[in-house]
C-alpha cells in the first residue's frame, strides 16, 4: 500500500508498506520506493525520514523560450548578417567605377601637373570611386570635397563626377605647391592646410596618418 500526501511547496511524502525501503540520495537517477516498483523522475531526491519517505524536488528551471522582443532582435541580427554586402562584389563595383572615371582622372593629373597616379590613389582612398559618397563631416563626391572648399574651387555640384575630379585635382595641386612634398600635401588635403602649417608635419589626430599611408600605398601600386 502506498500513501501520498503533500508536505508543502515542492514536497511530497510517501508512506510505504515497507518500513525498511532503501534510501536514495542520487539526483538524476530513478530509485524504487517499494516493491510496487514506483520510481522517481530525474531531478528529484528521496530522503527516508522515520516511517515515511520524502520526495524533494531538485533544482528546476523552465526551458528557454525567447520572448517576442528577443526573437525579433535575433531575427534582426540574422537579417543584418545575411544582407551584409559581399566584399568581392563591393571591390568589383569599385574597380568598375574606377575604370569609368580613370580617363578623366589622368587628364586632370596631366592638366594640373600632378604626379601620375597620385590623384587616382587619393580618390580611391577618399571614396572608392563612389560619386555619391557623403562623409559624416559633410564631404561629398569622388574627391570628398567640403562645401566651402568646393565653393572656393568653383565646383557648383559636388556630385558631378567631372567637376569633382577637377576640383580635387586643383586642390591637391595647391597643397603640393604650398608644402612642396607629397606626404604633407596629402595630409593637408585630409586635415586642412592650417593644421599641417601649425605643426610642420602630419597631424597625429587619429585619422590623417593612416590616410596618408593608405594614399601612398595605393599610389605605389599605380
CSV table of C-alpha atoms in Angstrom, one decimal:
chain,number,residue,atom,x,y,z
A,1,UNK,CA,0.0,0.0,0.0
A,2,UNK,CA,1.4,3.4,-1.0
A,3,UNK,CA,0.1,6.7,0.6
A,4,UNK,CA,0.9,10.0,-0.9
A,5,UNK,CA,0.3,13.4,0.7
A,6,UNK,CA,1.5,17.0,0.5
A,7,UNK,CA,4.1,18.4,2.9
A,8,UNK,CA,4.3,21.8,1.4
A,9,UNK,CA,5.5,23.5,-1.7
A,10,UNK,CA,7.7,21.2,-3.7
A,11,UNK,CA,7.5,18.3,-1.1
A,12,UNK,CA,5.6,15.0,-1.3
A,13,UNK,CA,5.7,12.2,1.3
A,14,UNK,CA,5.1,8.6,0.6
A,15,UNK,CA,4.3,6.1,3.4
A,16,UNK,CA,5.5,2.7,2.2
A,17,UNK,CA,4.2,-0.7,3.3
A,18,UNK,CA,7.9,-1.5,3.9
A,19,UNK,CA,9.5,0.5,6.7
A,20,UNK,CA,12.9,-0.7,5.5
A,21,UNK,CA,12.6,0.7,1.9
A,22,UNK,CA,16.0,1.7,0.6
A,23,UNK,CA,17.1,5.4,0.9
A,24,UNK,CA,18.3,7.2,-2.3
A,25,UNK,CA,20.4,10.3,-2.3
A,26,UNK,CA,21.3,10.4,-6.0
A,27,UNK,CA,19.9,13.2,-8.1
A,28,UNK,CA,19.2,12.4,-11.7
A,29,UNK,CA,18.5,8.7,-11.2
A,30,UNK,CA,15.4,6.6,-10.7
A,31,UNK,CA,15.0,4.7,-7.4
A,32,UNK,CA,12.3,2.3,-6.3
A,33,UNK,CA,10.2,3.4,-3.4
A,34,UNK,CA,8.9,-0.1,-2.6
A,35,UNK,CA,8.3,-3.5,-4.1
A,36,UNK,CA,5.4,-1.9,-6.0
A,37,UNK,CA,8.1,-0.6,-8.5
A,38,UNK,CA,7.3,3.1,-8.1
A,39,UNK,CA,10.1,5.2,-9.5
A,40,UNK,CA,11.1,8.9,-9.2
A,41,UNK,CA,11.9,11.1,-12.2
A,42,UNK,CA,15.3,12.5,-12.7
A,43,UNK,CA,15.9,15.7,-10.8
A,44,UNK,CA,14.2,14.5,-7.6
A,45,UNK,CA,15.8,13.3,-4.3
A,46,UNK,CA,14.3,10.7,-1.9
A,47,UNK,CA,15.0,11.0,1.8
A,48,UNK,CA,13.9,8.4,4.3
A,49,UNK,CA,12.5,10.1,7.4
A,50,UNK,CA,11.3,7.7,10.0
A,51,UNK,CA,8.4,5.6,8.8
A,52,UNK,CA,7.8,7.6,5.6
A,53,UNK,CA,9.9,8.9,2.7
A,54,UNK,CA,10.1,12.5,1.5
A,55,UNK,CA,10.4,13.2,-2.2
A,56,UNK,CA,12.1,16.6,-2.6
A,57,UNK,CA,12.1,18.5,-5.9
A,58,UNK,CA,15.6,19.1,-7.2
A,59,UNK,CA,16.6,22.4,-8.8
A,60,UNK,CA,14.3,23.1,-11.8
A,61,UNK,CA,14.4,25.9,-14.4
A,62,UNK,CA,11.9,26.3,-17.2
A,63,UNK,CA,13.1,25.6,-20.7
A,64,UNK,CA,14.4,28.7,-22.6
A,65,UNK,CA,11.8,30.3,-24.8
A,66,UNK,CA,12.7,33.7,-26.2
A,67,UNK,CA,10.3,36.5,-25.7
A,68,UNK,CA,8.9,38.2,-28.8
A,69,UNK,CA,11.4,41.0,-28.3
A,70,UNK,CA,14.3,38.6,-28.0
A,71,UNK,CA,13.1,36.7,-31.1
A,72,UNK,CA,12.8,39.9,-33.1
A,73,UNK,CA,16.3,41.0,-32.0
A,74,UNK,CA,17.8,37.7,-33.1
A,75,UNK,CA,16.0,37.9,-36.4
A,76,UNK,CA,17.3,41.4,-36.9
A,77,UNK,CA,20.9,40.3,-36.3
A,78,UNK,CA,20.5,37.4,-38.7
A,79,UNK,CA,19.0,39.7,-41.3
A,80,UNK,CA,21.9,42.2,-41.0
A,81,UNK,CA,24.4,39.4,-41.3
A,82,UNK,CA,22.5,37.9,-44.3
A,83,UNK,CA,22.2,41.3,-46.0
A,84,UNK,CA,25.8,42.3,-45.4
A,85,UNK,CA,27.4,43.2,-48.8
A,86,UNK,CA,29.8,40.7,-50.2
A,87,UNK,CA,33.4,42.1,-50.1
A,88,UNK,CA,34.1,40.8,-53.5
A,89,UNK,CA,31.1,42.4,-55.1
A,90,UNK,CA,31.9,45.7,-53.4
A,91,UNK,CA,35.5,45.5,-54.7
A,92,UNK,CA,34.3,44.6,-58.2
A,93,UNK,CA,31.9,47.6,-58.2
A,94,UNK,CA,34.6,50.0,-57.0
A,95,UNK,CA,37.0,48.7,-59.7
A,96,UNK,CA,34.3,49.1,-62.4
A,97,UNK,CA,33.6,52.7,-61.3
A,98,UNK,CA,37.3,53.5,-61.2
A,99,UNK,CA,37.7,52.3,-64.8
A,100,UNK,CA,34.8,54.5,-65.8
A,101,UNK,CA,36.4,57.6,-64.4
A,102,UNK,CA,40.1,56.9,-64.8
A,103,UNK,CA,40.4,58.7,-68.1
A,104,UNK,CA,39.1,61.9,-66.5
A,105,UNK,CA,41.4,61.4,-63.5
A,106,UNK,CA,44.5,61.0,-65.7
A,107,UNK,CA,43.5,64.0,-67.8
A,108,UNK,CA,43.2,66.1,-64.6
A,109,UNK,CA,46.6,64.9,-63.4
A,110,UNK,CA,48.2,66.0,-66.7
A,111,UNK,CA,46.4,69.3,-66.7
A,112,UNK,CA,47.5,70.3,-63.1
A,113,UNK,CA,50.9,68.7,-63.2
A,114,UNK,CA,50.1,66.1,-60.5
A,115,UNK,CA,52.4,63.1,-60.4
A,116,UNK,CA,50.9,60.2,-62.4
A,117,UNK,CA,48.6,58.0,-60.3
A,118,UNK,CA,48.6,60.3,-57.2
A,119,UNK,CA,45.1,61.7,-57.8
A,120,UNK,CA,43.9,58.3,-58.6
A,121,UNK,CA,45.2,56.9,-55.3
A,122,UNK,CA,43.7,59.8,-53.4
A,123,UNK,CA,40.2,59.5,-54.9
A,124,UNK,CA,40.3,55.7,-54.3
A,125,UNK,CA,41.1,56.3,-50.6
A,126,UNK,CA,38.6,59.1,-50.3
A,127,UNK,CA,35.5,57.5,-51.8
A,128,UNK,CA,36.4,54.2,-53.5
A,129,UNK,CA,35.3,55.9,-56.7
A,130,UNK,CA,31.7,56.3,-55.5
A,131,UNK,CA,30.4,59.7,-56.9
A,132,UNK,CA,27.5,59.7,-54.4
A,133,UNK,CA,29.7,59.2,-51.3
A,134,UNK,CA,29.0,61.5,-48.4
A,135,UNK,CA,31.0,61.5,-45.2
A,136,UNK,CA,29.7,62.2,-41.7
A,137,UNK,CA,31.6,65.6,-41.8
A,138,UNK,CA,29.7,66.6,-45.0
A,139,UNK,CA,32.4,65.9,-47.6
A,140,UNK,CA,30.9,64.7,-50.9
A,141,UNK,CA,31.7,63.2,-54.2
A,142,UNK,CA,34.7,61.4,-55.7
A,143,UNK,CA,37.3,63.6,-54.1
A,144,UNK,CA,35.2,64.2,-50.9
A,145,UNK,CA,35.2,68.0,-51.2
A,146,UNK,CA,33.8,70.0,-48.3
A,147,UNK,CA,31.1,72.7,-49.2
A,148,UNK,CA,33.4,75.6,-48.5
A,149,UNK,CA,36.4,74.1,-50.4
A,150,UNK,CA,34.1,73.3,-53.4
A,151,UNK,CA,32.8,76.8,-53.4
A,152,UNK,CA,36.3,78.3,-53.4
A,153,UNK,CA,37.3,76.0,-56.3
A,154,UNK,CA,34.2,76.9,-58.3
A,155,UNK,CA,32.6,73.5,-58.1
A,156,UNK,CA,28.9,74.0,-58.0
A,157,UNK,CA,27.8,70.4,-57.9
A,158,UNK,CA,30.0,68.1,-55.9
A,159,UNK,CA,28.1,65.1,-57.2
A,160,UNK,CA,29.1,65.9,-60.8
A,161,UNK,CA,32.0,63.4,-61.3
A,162,UNK,CA,34.0,65.5,-63.8
A,163,UNK,CA,33.5,68.7,-61.8
A,164,UNK,CA,34.5,67.0,-58.5
A,165,UNK,CA,37.6,65.4,-60.2
A,166,UNK,CA,38.7,68.8,-61.5
A,167,UNK,CA,38.2,70.4,-58.1
A,168,UNK,CA,40.1,67.6,-56.3
A,169,UNK,CA,43.0,67.9,-58.7
A,170,UNK,CA,43.1,71.7,-58.4
A,171,UNK,CA,43.1,71.5,-54.6
A,172,UNK,CA,45.8,68.8,-54.5
A,173,UNK,CA,47.9,70.9,-56.8
A,174,UNK,CA,47.5,73.9,-54.3
A,175,UNK,CA,48.7,71.7,-51.4
A,176,UNK,CA,51.7,70.4,-53.4
A,177,UNK,CA,52.7,74.0,-54.2
A,178,UNK,CA,52.2,75.1,-50.6
A,179,UNK,CA,54.1,72.2,-48.8
A,180,UNK,CA,56.5,71.0,-51.5
A,181,UNK,CA,56.4,67.3,-50.6
A,182,UNK,CA,53.8,64.7,-51.4
A,183,UNK,CA,53.1,63.4,-47.9
A,184,UNK,CA,52.4,66.8,-46.4
A,185,UNK,CA,50.3,67.8,-49.3
A,186,UNK,CA,48.2,64.6,-48.9
A,187,UNK,CA,48.0,65.3,-45.2
A,188,UNK,CA,46.8,68.8,-45.8
A,189,UNK,CA,44.1,67.5,-48.3
A,190,UNK,CA,42.7,65.4,-45.4
A,191,UNK,CA,43.3,67.5,-42.3
A,192,UNK,CA,43.4,71.0,-43.8
A,193,UNK,CA,46.4,73.1,-44.6
A,194,UNK,CA,46.1,75.1,-41.4
A,195,UNK,CA,46.7,72.0,-39.2
A,196,UNK,CA,49.8,71.0,-41.2
A,197,UNK,CA,51.2,74.5,-41.2
A,198,UNK,CA,50.9,74.9,-37.5
A,199,UNK,CA,52.6,71.6,-36.8
A,200,UNK,CA,55.0,71.4,-39.7
A,201,UNK,CA,54.3,67.7,-40.0
A,202,UNK,CA,51.4,65.2,-40.4
A,203,UNK,CA,48.9,65.8,-37.7
A,204,UNK,CA,48.6,62.9,-35.2
A,205,UNK,CA,44.8,63.2,-35.0
A,206,UNK,CA,43.9,59.5,-35.2
A,207,UNK,CA,42.9,59.7,-38.9
A,208,UNK,CA,45.4,61.6,-41.0
A,209,UNK,CA,48.5,59.4,-40.5
A,210,UNK,CA,46.5,56.3,-41.7
A,211,UNK,CA,45.0,58.3,-44.5
A,212,UNK,CA,48.4,59.4,-45.8
A,213,UNK,CA,49.7,55.8,-45.5
A,214,UNK,CA,46.8,54.5,-47.5
A,215,UNK,CA,47.1,57.0,-50.3
A,216,UNK,CA,50.9,56.4,-50.6
A,217,UNK,CA,50.5,52.6,-50.5
A,218,UNK,CA,47.8,52.9,-53.2
A,219,UNK,CA,50.0,55.2,-55.3
A,220,UNK,CA,52.8,52.7,-55.1
A,221,UNK,CA,50.6,50.2,-56.9
A,222,UNK,CA,50.0,52.5,-59.9
